Amino acid sequence: MVLESRPENMQRINGPALAQAYIDERIAMLREQIGEKKVLLALSGGVDSSVVAAMLIRAIGRQLTCVHVNHGLLRKGEPEQVIRVFRDEMDANLIYVDAVDRFLDKLAGVADPETKRKIIGAEFIEVFAEEARKLDGISFLGQGTIWPDILESEAGIKAHHNAGGLPEDLRFELVEPVRILFKDEVRMVGRALGLPESMVERQPFPGPGLGVRCPGAITRERLEAVRESDAILREEFAAAGLAGKVWQYFTVVPDFKSTGIRDGRRTFEWPVIIRAINTTDAMSATVEELPFALMQKLVGRITSEVKGVNRVLYDFTPKPCATIEYE
Ligand code: XMP
């Protein structure tokens, strides 16, 4: 099979009209390629897989089966949003797999960052493969590969392992309808397909999810503190008009406790660390200068609403010498 490359003279998709033209062309191509056959897609809820899902739903409707694996490391409200948008609003054939206990049990007591990543990656493939084997007559695998993935793997910067990992018996022919697009173009196409702004403009989110923001061995309690504090941070950034302006922002709950005081009594609880950075390529990053009033609001809400937390810190470190994530 000849893999498609972005034509050198391709015009940048920078508005709704070009996005619509791209969608019309791709839908015709997808119908031609797929015919009456069936396609399987791992739908994480990230920008790329969501746009691929929306495009395939337009093209082939219920010949597409989406599998959304909830590994317990997603942000607050994300699995619900995937179900609402794709199953309820777009009438997709969506299999929701609650694999939270499976992942968290496997990760229990594992503190090494690379081992955690490997477990999450391997378990994901295992869960997805189990679901794929339950289905009959799948011919194609949909993938959210985008043009920078190809460029980066060619340049040896990052192994493009979207396709890798699936066992031999599940090597389907690939369907990659956004393969030749840059990220801003994928967003433009997603918008034209009617995906909600919160999905199209989603910040980068690591594959291992909140797992790398709960440094060391993950516990359910500390993970919940990460999820709840992240939700508050996103709400307050949106209210302050910073969502979409700051490149990436999130919270981390490290595995140590410090002394505090609440209602006249001593507490011994975790801190929440806030990270808010700007970058163009994630290779280097600067720290956002947050308004003091916003920081005070965040401290107030996080320490009163998030269980087990008595302190809020702001990480002022650029990349380098710190990386963006903590693991
Ligand atoms: P670092 O921490 O290396 O992060 O400065 C750079 C960017 O990459 C994201 N990131 C990941 N994305 N899987 C991913 O898909 C990962 O394991 C991973 N680790 C980091 C990070 O969120 C940031 O945008």
GROMACS .gro file of N, CA and C in nm, residues 5-166:
model
  486
    5SER      N    1   0.129   1.120   0.109
    5SER     CA    2   0.210   1.232   0.158
    5SER      C    3   0.139   1.363   0.131
    6ARG      N    4   0.171   1.463   0.212
    6ARG     CA    5   0.111   1.594   0.189
    6ARG      C    6   0.168   1.653   0.060
    7PRO      N    7   0.082   1.691  -0.037
    7PRO     CA    8   0.136   1.750  -0.160
    7PRO      C    9   0.209   1.882  -0.129
    8GLU      N   10   0.321   1.903  -0.195
    8GLU     CA   11   0.402   2.022  -0.164
    8GLU      C   12   0.327   2.151  -0.185
    9ASN      N   13   0.238   2.152  -0.284
    9ASN     CA   14   0.167   2.277  -0.315
    9ASN      C   15   0.032   2.287  -0.244
   10MET      N   16   0.008   2.200  -0.145
   10MET     CA   17  -0.123   2.202  -0.080
   10MET      C   18  -0.143   2.332  -0.001
   11GLN      N   19  -0.258   2.394  -0.024
   11GLN     CA   20  -0.289   2.519   0.043
   11GLN      C   21  -0.321   2.492   0.191
   12ARG      N   22  -0.272   2.580   0.279
   12ARG     CA   23  -0.302   2.563   0.422
   12ARG      C   24  -0.450   2.583   0.447
   13ILE      N   25  -0.513   2.490   0.517
   13ILE     CA   26  -0.656   2.503   0.546
   13ILE      C   27  -0.672   2.603   0.660
   14ASN      N   28  -0.712   2.726   0.622
   14ASN     CA   29  -0.713   2.832   0.723
   14ASN      C   30  -0.850   2.896   0.741
   15GLY      N   31  -0.953   2.830   0.694
   15GLY     CA   32  -1.088   2.885   0.712
   15GLY      C   33  -1.192   2.779   0.682
   16PRO      N   34  -1.319   2.809   0.716
   16PRO     CA   35  -1.426   2.711   0.703
   16PRO      C   36  -1.446   2.660   0.559
   17ALA      N   37  -1.426   2.745   0.459
   17ALA     CA   38  -1.453   2.702   0.321
   17ALA      C   39  -1.355   2.592   0.278
   18LEU      N   40  -1.226   2.614   0.309
   18LEU     CA   41  -1.126   2.513   0.273
   18LEU      C   42  -1.146   2.386   0.355
   19ALA      N   43  -1.187   2.404   0.482
   19ALA     CA   44  -1.212   2.287   0.568
   19ALA      C   45  -1.325   2.204   0.508
   20GLN      N   46  -1.430   2.272   0.465
   20GLN     CA   47  -1.545   2.201   0.408
   20GLN      C   48  -1.506   2.128   0.279
   21ALA      N   49  -1.424   2.195   0.197
   21ALA     CA   50  -1.380   2.132   0.071
   21ALA      C   51  -1.299   2.006   0.102
   22TYR      N   52  -1.213   2.014   0.204
   22TYR     CA   53  -1.133   1.898   0.244
   22TYR      C   54  -1.224   1.784   0.289
   23ILE      N   55  -1.323   1.820   0.372
   23ILE     CA   56  -1.416   1.719   0.425
   23ILE      C   57  -1.491   1.649   0.310
   24ASP      N   58  -1.542   1.728   0.216
   24ASP     CA   59  -1.618   1.670   0.104
   24ASP      C   60  -1.531   1.573   0.024
   25GLU      N   61  -1.408   1.617  -0.001
   25GLU     CA   62  -1.316   1.533  -0.080
   25GLU      C   63  -1.285   1.403  -0.005
   26ARG      N   64  -1.255   1.416   0.124
   26ARG     CA   65  -1.218   1.298   0.203
   26ARG      C   66  -1.332   1.200   0.218
   27ILE      N   67  -1.453   1.254   0.236
   27ILE     CA   68  -1.568   1.166   0.255
   27ILE      C   69  -1.588   1.080   0.130
   28ALA      N   70  -1.573   1.141   0.015
   28ALA     CA   71  -1.585   1.064  -0.110
   28ALA      C   72  -1.475   0.958  -0.116
   29MET      N   73  -1.352   0.997  -0.079
   29MET     CA   74  -1.241   0.900  -0.081
   29MET      C   75  -1.263   0.786   0.018
   30LEU      N   76  -1.312   0.821   0.137
   30LEU     CA   77  -1.335   0.718   0.241
   30LEU      C   78  -1.441   0.619   0.196
   31ARG      N   79  -1.548   0.670   0.135
   31ARG     CA   80  -1.656   0.580   0.089
   31ARG      C   81  -1.604   0.486  -0.019
   32GLU      N   82  -1.519   0.540  -0.103
   32GLU     CA   83  -1.459   0.461  -0.211
   32GLU      C   84  -1.368   0.352  -0.154
   33GLN      N   85  -1.283   0.392  -0.056
   33GLN     CA   86  -1.186   0.298   0.002
   33GLN      C   87  -1.256   0.190   0.085
   34ILE      N   88  -1.358   0.229   0.161
   34ILE     CA   89  -1.416   0.138   0.260
   34ILE      C   90  -1.532   0.055   0.204
   35GLY      N   91  -1.607   0.114   0.116
   35GLY     CA   92  -1.724   0.043   0.059
   35GLY      C   93  -1.822   0.004   0.167
   36GLU      N   94  -1.857  -0.126   0.172
   36GLU     CA   95  -1.954  -0.173   0.272
   36GLU      C   96  -1.883  -0.230   0.395
   37LYS      N   97  -1.751  -0.221   0.397
   37LYS     CA   98  -1.675  -0.287   0.503
   37LYS      C   99  -1.678  -0.209   0.636
   38LYS      N  100  -1.614  -0.269   0.738
   38LYS     CA  101  -1.621  -0.208   0.873
   38LYS      C  102  -1.486  -0.156   0.919
   39VAL      N  103  -1.492  -0.048   0.999
   39VAL     CA  104  -1.371   0.018   1.048
   39VAL      C  105  -1.376   0.022   1.201
   40LEU      N  106  -1.259   0.004   1.262
   40LEU     CA  107  -1.247   0.012   1.408
   40LEU      C  108  -1.157   0.130   1.443
   41LEU      N  109  -1.192   0.202   1.549
   41LEU     CA  110  -1.112   0.320   1.587
   41LEU      C  111  -1.101   0.330   1.739
   42ALA      N  112  -0.977   0.350   1.787
   42ALA     CA  113  -0.958   0.379   1.930
   42ALA      C  114  -0.981   0.528   1.947
   43LEU      N  115  -1.085   0.563   2.020
   43LEU     CA  116  -1.125   0.704   2.035
   43LEU      C  117  -1.090   0.750   2.177
   44SER      N  118  -0.982   0.829   2.186
   44SER     CA  119  -0.939   0.872   2.319
   44SER      C  120  -1.015   0.996   2.365
   45GLY      N  121  -1.067   1.072   2.268
   45GLY     CA  122  -1.129   1.199   2.301
   45GLY      C  123  -1.034   1.315   2.277
   46GLY      N  124  -0.910   1.285   2.237
   46GLY     CA  125  -0.815   1.389   2.197
   46GLY      C  126  -0.855   1.446   2.062
   47VAL      N  127  -0.789   1.555   2.022
   47VAL     CA  128  -0.830   1.625   1.901
   47VAL      C  129  -0.825   1.533   1.778
   48ASP      N  130  -0.712   1.465   1.758
   48ASP     CA  131  -0.694   1.391   1.633
   48ASP      C  132  -0.793   1.274   1.619
   49SER      N  133  -0.804   1.191   1.725
   49SER     CA  134  -0.894   1.076   1.711
   49SER      C  135  -1.040   1.123   1.705
   50SER      N  136  -1.072   1.235   1.771
   50SER     CA  137  -1.211   1.285   1.766
   50SER      C  138  -1.246   1.332   1.626
   51VAL      N  139  -1.151   1.400   1.559
   51VAL     CA  140  -1.178   1.449   1.424
   51VAL      C  141  -1.191   1.331   1.327
   52VAL      N  142  -1.105   1.231   1.344
   52VAL     CA  143  -1.114   1.112   1.260
   52VAL      C  144  -1.250   1.044   1.280
   53ALA      N  145  -1.292   1.033   1.406
   53ALA     CA  146  -1.423   0.971   1.434
   53ALA      C  147  -1.535   1.049   1.366
   54ALA      N  148  -1.534   1.181   1.383
   54ALA     CA  149  -1.642   1.263   1.326
   54ALA      C  150  -1.645   1.250   1.174
   55MET      N  151  -1.528   1.244   1.113
   55MET     CA  152  -1.519   1.232   0.967
   55MET      C  153  -1.573   1.095   0.921
   56LEU      N  154  -1.531   0.991   0.992
   56LEU     CA  155  -1.576   0.857   0.953
   56LEU      C  156  -1.726   0.838   0.977
   57ILE      N  157  -1.778   0.899   1.083
   57ILE     CA  158  -1.922   0.889   1.109
   57ILE      C  159  -1.998   0.953   0.992
   58ARG      N  160  -1.948   1.070   0.946
   58ARG     CA  161  -2.011   1.134   0.829
   58ARG      C  162  -2.006   1.044   0.706
   59ALA      N  163  -1.892   0.978   0.690
   59ALA     CA  164  -1.871   0.902   0.566
   59ALA      C  165  -1.944   0.768   0.566
   60ILE      N  166  -1.934   0.695   0.679
   60ILE     CA  167  -1.982   0.556   0.676
   60ILE      C  168  -2.075   0.521   0.792
   61GLY      N  169  -2.108   0.621   0.874
   61GLY     CA  170  -2.204   0.600   0.983
   61GLY      C  171  -2.171   0.483   1.073
   62ARG      N  172  -2.263   0.388   1.083
   62ARG     CA  173  -2.246   0.280   1.180
   62ARG      C  174  -2.161   0.163   1.129
   63GLN      N  175  -2.099   0.182   1.013
   63GLN     CA  176  -1.995   0.083   0.973
   63GLN      C  177  -1.868   0.108   1.056
   64LEU      N  178  -1.865   0.222   1.127
   64LEU     CA  179  -1.752   0.251   1.215
   64LEU      C  180  -1.786   0.207   1.357
   65THR      N  181  -1.692   0.138   1.422
   65THR     CA  182  -1.706   0.110   1.565
   65THR      C  183  -1.594   0.183   1.637
   66CYS      N  184  -1.632   0.268   1.733
   66CYS     CA  185  -1.531   0.339   1.813
   66CYS      C  186  -1.519   0.269   1.948
   67VAL      N  187  -1.396   0.258   1.996
   67VAL     CA  188  -1.375   0.201   2.129
   67VAL      C  189  -1.310   0.309   2.217
   68HIS      N  190  -1.378   0.345   2.324
   68HIS     CA  191  -1.321   0.442   2.417
   68HIS      C  192  -1.282   0.369   2.546
   69VAL      N  193  -1.152   0.364   2.570
   69VAL     CA  194  -1.103   0.295   2.689
   69VAL      C  195  -1.083   0.398   2.801
   70ASN      N  196  -1.157   0.383   2.909
   70ASN     CA  197  -1.135   0.469   3.024
   70ASN      C  198  -1.034   0.400   3.115
   71HIS      N  199  -0.909   0.451   3.114
   71HIS     CA  200  -0.804   0.387   3.194
   71HIS      C  201  -0.791   0.450   3.333
   72GLY      N  202  -0.884   0.537   3.364
   72GLY     CA  203  -0.883   0.595   3.498
   72GLY      C  204  -0.789   0.713   3.511
   73LEU      N  205  -0.718   0.746   3.401
   73LEU     CA  206  -0.619   0.853   3.408
   73LEU      C  207  -0.661   0.971   3.320
   74LEU      N  208  -0.791   0.976   3.289
   74LEU     CA  209  -0.844   1.086   3.208
   74LEU      C  210  -0.885   1.200   3.299
   75ARG      N  211  -0.904   1.318   3.237
   75ARG     CA  212  -0.945   1.432   3.317
   75ARG      C  213  -1.093   1.424   3.353
   76LYS      N  214  -1.130   1.503   3.454
   76LYS     CA  215  -1.269   1.500   3.499
   76LYS      C  216  -1.363   1.535   3.382
   77GLY      N  217  -1.464   1.453   3.362
   77GLY     CA  218  -1.566   1.482   3.261
   77GLY      C  219  -1.533   1.434   3.121
   78GLU      N  220  -1.411   1.385   3.098
   78GLU     CA  221  -1.374   1.348   2.961
   78GLU      C  222  -1.447   1.225   2.907
   79PRO      N  223  -1.452   1.114   2.982
   79PRO     CA  224  -1.526   0.999   2.928
   79PRO      C  225  -1.673   1.035   2.902
   80GLU      N  226  -1.731   1.114   2.993
   80GLU     CA  227  -1.871   1.155   2.976
   80GLU      C  228  -1.888   1.237   2.849
   81GLN      N  229  -1.790   1.325   2.820
   81GLN     CA  230  -1.799   1.409   2.701
   81GLN      C  231  -1.791   1.324   2.573
   82VAL      N  232  -1.702   1.225   2.574
   82VAL     CA  233  -1.689   1.137   2.457
   82VAL      C  234  -1.822   1.066   2.431
   83ILE      N  235  -1.883   1.015   2.538
   83ILE     CA  236  -2.011   0.943   2.521
   83ILE      C  237  -2.120   1.039   2.473
   84ARG      N  238  -2.123   1.157   2.534
   84ARG     CA  239  -2.228   1.254   2.497
   84ARG      C  240  -2.216   1.296   2.350
   85VAL      N  241  -2.094   1.337   2.311
   85VAL     CA  242  -2.075   1.389   2.176
   85VAL      C  243  -2.094   1.280   2.071
   86PHE      N  244  -2.028   1.165   2.092
   86PHE     CA  245  -2.027   1.066   1.984
   86PHE      C  246  -2.147   0.971   1.988
   87ARG      N  247  -2.182   0.921   2.106
   87ARG     CA  248  -2.294   0.826   2.108
   87ARG      C  249  -2.427   0.900   2.102
   88ASP      N  250  -2.444   1.003   2.187
   88ASP     CA  251  -2.574   1.068   2.197
   88ASP      C  252  -2.599   1.165   2.081
   89GLU      N  253  -2.498   1.247   2.048
   89GLU     CA  254  -2.524   1.350   1.948
   89GLU      C  255  -2.497   1.303   1.805
   90MET      N  256  -2.394   1.220   1.786
   90MET     CA  257  -2.360   1.180   1.649
   90MET      C  258  -2.407   1.038   1.616
   91ASP      N  259  -2.472   0.973   1.713
   91ASP     CA  260  -2.526   0.839   1.693
   91ASP      C  261  -2.419   0.738   1.651
   92ALA      N  262  -2.299   0.752   1.709
   92ALA     CA  263  -2.190   0.660   1.673
   92ALA      C  264  -2.210   0.526   1.740
   93ASN      N  265  -2.152   0.426   1.676
   93ASN     CA  266  -2.145   0.294   1.732
   93ASN      C  267  -2.025   0.296   1.829
   94LEU      N  268  -2.051   0.323   1.956
   94LEU     CA  269  -1.940   0.346   2.051
   94LEU      C  270  -1.939   0.242   2.161
   95ILE      N  271  -1.824   0.176   2.176
   95ILE     CA  272  -1.808   0.082   2.287
   95ILE      C  273  -1.729   0.154   2.395
   96TYR      N  274  -1.789   0.166   2.512
   96TYR     CA  275  -1.720   0.231   2.624
   96TYR      C  276  -1.667   0.121   2.716
   97VAL      N  277  -1.536   0.122   2.740
   97VAL     CA  278  -1.477   0.018   2.824
   97VAL      C  279  -1.430   0.081   2.955
   98ASP      N  280  -1.492   0.042   3.064
   98ASP     CA  281  -1.448   0.090   3.194
   98ASP      C  282  -1.336  -0.002   3.243
   99ALA      N  283  -1.212   0.043   3.220
   99ALA     CA  284  -1.096  -0.040   3.257
   99ALA      C  285  -1.021   0.022   3.375
  100VAL      N  286  -1.090   0.108   3.450
  100VAL     CA  287  -1.026   0.185   3.557
  100VAL      C  288  -0.958   0.092   3.658
  101ASP      N  289  -1.032  -0.007   3.708
  101ASP     CA  290  -0.974  -0.095   3.812
  101ASP      C  291  -0.857  -0.174   3.757
  102ARG      N  292  -0.871  -0.221   3.633
  102ARG     CA  293  -0.764  -0.298   3.569
  102ARG      C  294  -0.634  -0.220   3.565
  103PHE      N  295  -0.641  -0.096   3.520
  103PHE     CA  296  -0.520  -0.014   3.509
  103PHE      C  297  -0.464   0.020   3.648
  104LEU      N  298  -0.553   0.065   3.736
  104LEU     CA  299  -0.503   0.109   3.867
  104LEU      C  300  -0.449  -0.007   3.950
  105ASP      N  301  -0.507  -0.126   3.933
  105ASP     CA  302  -0.454  -0.243   4.004
  105ASP      C  303  -0.315  -0.278   3.952
  106LYS      N  304  -0.297  -0.273   3.819
  106LYS     CA  305  -0.166  -0.303   3.759
  106LYS      C  306  -0.061  -0.201   3.802
  107LEU      N  307  -0.104  -0.077   3.822
  107LEU     CA  308  -0.010   0.031   3.855
  107LEU      C  309   0.020   0.043   4.004
  108ALA      N  310  -0.057  -0.028   4.084
  108ALA     CA  311  -0.043  -0.015   4.230
  108ALA      C  312   0.100  -0.046   4.274
  109GLY      N  313   0.160   0.045   4.348
  109GLY     CA  314   0.293   0.022   4.403
  109GLY      C  315   0.407   0.046   4.304
  110VAL      N  316   0.376   0.081   4.178
  110VAL     CA  317   0.481   0.103   4.077
  110VAL      C  318   0.522   0.250   4.077
  111ALA      N  319   0.646   0.277   4.117
  111ALA     CA  320   0.689   0.417   4.132
  111ALA      C  321   0.776   0.465   4.015
  112ASP      N  322   0.841   0.375   3.942
  112ASP     CA  323   0.933   0.418   3.837
  112ASP      C  324   0.856   0.474   3.715
  113PRO      N  325   0.888   0.598   3.673
  113PRO     CA  326   0.811   0.663   3.565
  113PRO      C  327   0.806   0.583   3.435
  114GLU      N  328   0.918   0.527   3.392
  114GLU     CA  329   0.918   0.455   3.264
  114GLU      C  330   0.840   0.324   3.274
  115THR      N  331   0.849   0.259   3.391
  115THR     CA  332   0.771   0.136   3.410
  115THR      C  333   0.621   0.169   3.409
  116LYS      N  334   0.584   0.281   3.472
  116LYS     CA  335   0.443   0.322   3.470
  116LYS      C  336   0.396   0.343   3.326
  117ARG      N  337   0.476   0.416   3.248
  117ARG     CA  338   0.440   0.441   3.107
  117ARG      C  339   0.422   0.310   3.030
  118LYS      N  340   0.517   0.217   3.052
  118LYS     CA  341   0.511   0.089   2.979
  118LYS      C  342   0.385   0.011   3.016
  119ILE      N  343   0.354   0.009   3.145
  119ILE     CA  344   0.234  -0.064   3.190
  119ILE      C  345   0.109  -0.003   3.126
  120ILE      N  346   0.102   0.129   3.128
  120ILE     CA  347  -0.018   0.196   3.073
  120ILE      C  348  -0.030   0.166   2.923
  121GLY      N  349   0.082   0.175   2.850
  121GLY     CA  350   0.081   0.150   2.705
  121GLY      C  351   0.042   0.006   2.673
  122ALA      N  352   0.105  -0.088   2.745
  122ALA     CA  353   0.080  -0.230   2.717
  122ALA      C  354  -0.063  -0.269   2.753
  123GLU      N  355  -0.111  -0.217   2.865
  123GLU     CA  356  -0.246  -0.251   2.909
  123GLU      C  357  -0.349  -0.193   2.811
  124PHE      N  358  -0.319  -0.076   2.758
  124PHE     CA  359  -0.410  -0.014   2.662
  124PHE      C  360  -0.426  -0.104   2.540
  125ILE      N  361  -0.313  -0.152   2.488
  125ILE     CA  362  -0.318  -0.239   2.370
  125ILE      C  363  -0.394  -0.367   2.402
  126GLU      N  364  -0.370  -0.420   2.520
  126GLU     CA  365  -0.438  -0.543   2.563
  126GLU      C  366  -0.590  -0.525   2.566
  127VAL      N  367  -0.634  -0.416   2.629
  127VAL     CA  368  -0.778  -0.390   2.640
  127VAL      C  369  -0.839  -0.369   2.501
  128PHE      N  370  -0.770  -0.290   2.419
  128PHE     CA  371  -0.821  -0.260   2.285
  128PHE      C  372  -0.827  -0.388   2.200
  129ALA      N  373  -0.724  -0.471   2.211
  129ALA     CA  374  -0.719  -0.596   2.133
  129ALA      C  375  -0.833  -0.689   2.177
  130GLU      N  376  -0.859  -0.695   2.307
  130GLU     CA  377  -0.970  -0.779   2.356
  130GLU      C  378  -1.103  -0.737   2.295
  131GLU      N  379  -1.123  -0.604   2.289
  131GLU     CA  380  -1.249  -0.554   2.231
  131GLU      C  381  -1.254  -0.585   2.082
  132ALA      N  382  -1.140  -0.566   2.014
  132ALA     CA  383  -1.135  -0.589   1.868
  132ALA      C  384  -1.169  -0.735   1.836
  133ARG      N  385  -1.121  -0.827   1.919
  133ARG     CA  386  -1.144  -0.970   1.893
  133ARG      C  387  -1.290  -1.008   1.912
  134LYS      N  388  -1.364  -0.928   1.989
  134LYS     CA  389  -1.506  -0.959   2.010
  134LYS      C  390  -1.589  -0.922   1.887
  135LEU      N  391  -1.531  -0.840   1.798
  135LEU     CA  392  -1.607  -0.790   1.683
  135LEU      C  393  -1.583  -0.876   1.560
  136ASP      N  394  -1.686  -0.887   1.478
  136ASP     CA  395  -1.673  -0.967   1.354
  136ASP      C  396  -1.656  -0.875   1.234
  137GLY      N  397  -1.578  -0.921   1.139
  137GLY     CA  398  -1.576  -0.857   1.008
  137GLY      C  399  -1.513  -0.719   1.000
  138ILE      N  400  -1.419  -0.688   1.090
  138ILE     CA  401  -1.349  -0.559   1.079
  138ILE      C  402  -1.242  -0.571   0.969
  139SER      N  403  -1.237  -0.473   0.880
  139SER     CA  404  -1.135  -0.474   0.774
  139SER      C  405  -1.032  -0.364   0.791
  140PHE      N  406  -1.073  -0.253   0.853
  140PHE     CA  407  -0.985  -0.137   0.859
  140PHE      C  408  -0.967  -0.087   1.002
  141LEU      N  409  -0.851  -0.023   1.025
  141LEU     CA  410  -0.827   0.043   1.153
  141LEU      C  411  -0.811   0.193   1.127
  142GLY      N  412  -0.898   0.273   1.188
  142GLY     CA  413  -0.889   0.418   1.173
  142GLY      C  414  -0.778   0.469   1.264
  143GLN      N  415  -0.706   0.572   1.218
  143GLN     CA  416  -0.599   0.628   1.301
  143GLN      C  417  -0.589   0.779   1.287
  144GLY      N  418  -0.557   0.841   1.399
  144GLY     CA  419  -0.545   0.986   1.400
  144GLY      C  420  -0.403   1.033   1.374
  145THR      N  421  -0.335   0.968   1.282
  145THR     CA  422  -0.200   1.014   1.245
  145THR      C  423  -0.212   1.151   1.180
  146ILE      N  424  -0.121   1.244   1.216
  146ILE     CA  425  -0.122   1.374   1.148
  146ILE      C  426   0.017   1.399   1.087
  147TRP      N  427   0.026   1.500   1.001
  147TRP     CA  428   0.149   1.520   0.923
  147TRP      C  429   0.274   1.540   1.010
  148PRO      N  430   0.267   1.619   1.120
  148PRO     CA  431   0.386   1.631   1.206
  148PRO      C  432   0.434   1.497   1.263
  149ASP      N  433   0.343   1.402   1.286
  149ASP     CA  434   0.385   1.268   1.333
  149ASP      C  435   0.478   1.205   1.230
  150ILE      N  436   0.443   1.220   1.102
  150ILE     CA  437   0.524   1.162   0.995
  150ILE      C  438   0.658   1.234   0.987
  151LEU      N  439   0.652   1.368   0.991
  151LEU     CA  440   0.777   1.446   0.981
  151LEU      C  441   0.870   1.415   1.097
  152GLU      N  442   0.814   1.407   1.218
  152GLU     CA  443   0.898   1.382   1.335
  152GLU      C  444   0.957   1.241   1.334
  153SER      N  445   0.881   1.147   1.284
  153SER     CA  446   0.939   1.011   1.283
  153SER      C  447   1.045   1.000   1.173
  154GLU      N  448   1.023   1.072   1.061
  154GLU     CA  449   1.125   1.071   0.955
  154GLU      C  450   1.254   1.137   1.005
  155ALA      N  451   1.238   1.243   1.085
  155ALA     CA  452   1.355   1.316   1.134
  155ALA      C  453   1.419   1.246   1.254
  156GLY      N  454   1.359   1.135   1.296
  156GLY     CA  455   1.414   1.059   1.408
  156GLY      C  456   1.391   1.125   1.543
  157ILE      N  457   1.298   1.222   1.549
  157ILE     CA  458   1.272   1.291   1.675
  157ILE      C  459   1.185   1.205   1.765
  158LYS      N  460   1.084   1.145   1.707
  158LYS     CA  461   0.987   1.071   1.787
  158LYS      C  462   0.940   0.951   1.706
  159ALA      N  463   0.942   0.836   1.766
  159ALA     CA  464   0.892   0.718   1.695
  159ALA      C  465   0.742   0.736   1.679
  160HIS      N  466   0.696   0.722   1.557
  160HIS     CA  467   0.552   0.733   1.535
  160HIS      C  468   0.491   0.596   1.557
  161HIS      N  469   0.436   0.575   1.675
  161HIS     CA  470   0.394   0.439   1.707
  161HIS      C  471   0.243   0.423   1.716
  162ASN      N  472   0.171   0.510   1.643
  162ASN     CA  473   0.026   0.493   1.637
  162ASN      C  474  -0.010   0.352   1.594
  163ALA      N  475   0.058   0.305   1.487
  163ALA     CA  476   0.021   0.177   1.427
  163ALA      C  477   0.081   0.059   1.501
  164GLY      N  478   0.186   0.085   1.574
  164GLY     CA  479   0.260  -0.025   1.636
  164GLY      C  480   0.182  -0.087   1.750
  165GLY      N  481   0.229  -0.202   1.790
  165GLY     CA  482   0.175  -0.256   1.914
  165GLY      C  483   0.066  -0.358   1.900
  166LEU      N  484  -0.024  -0.342   1.804
  166LEU     CA  485  -0.133  -0.439   1.795
  166LEU      C  486  -0.080  -0.576   1.753
   0.00000   0.00000   0.00000
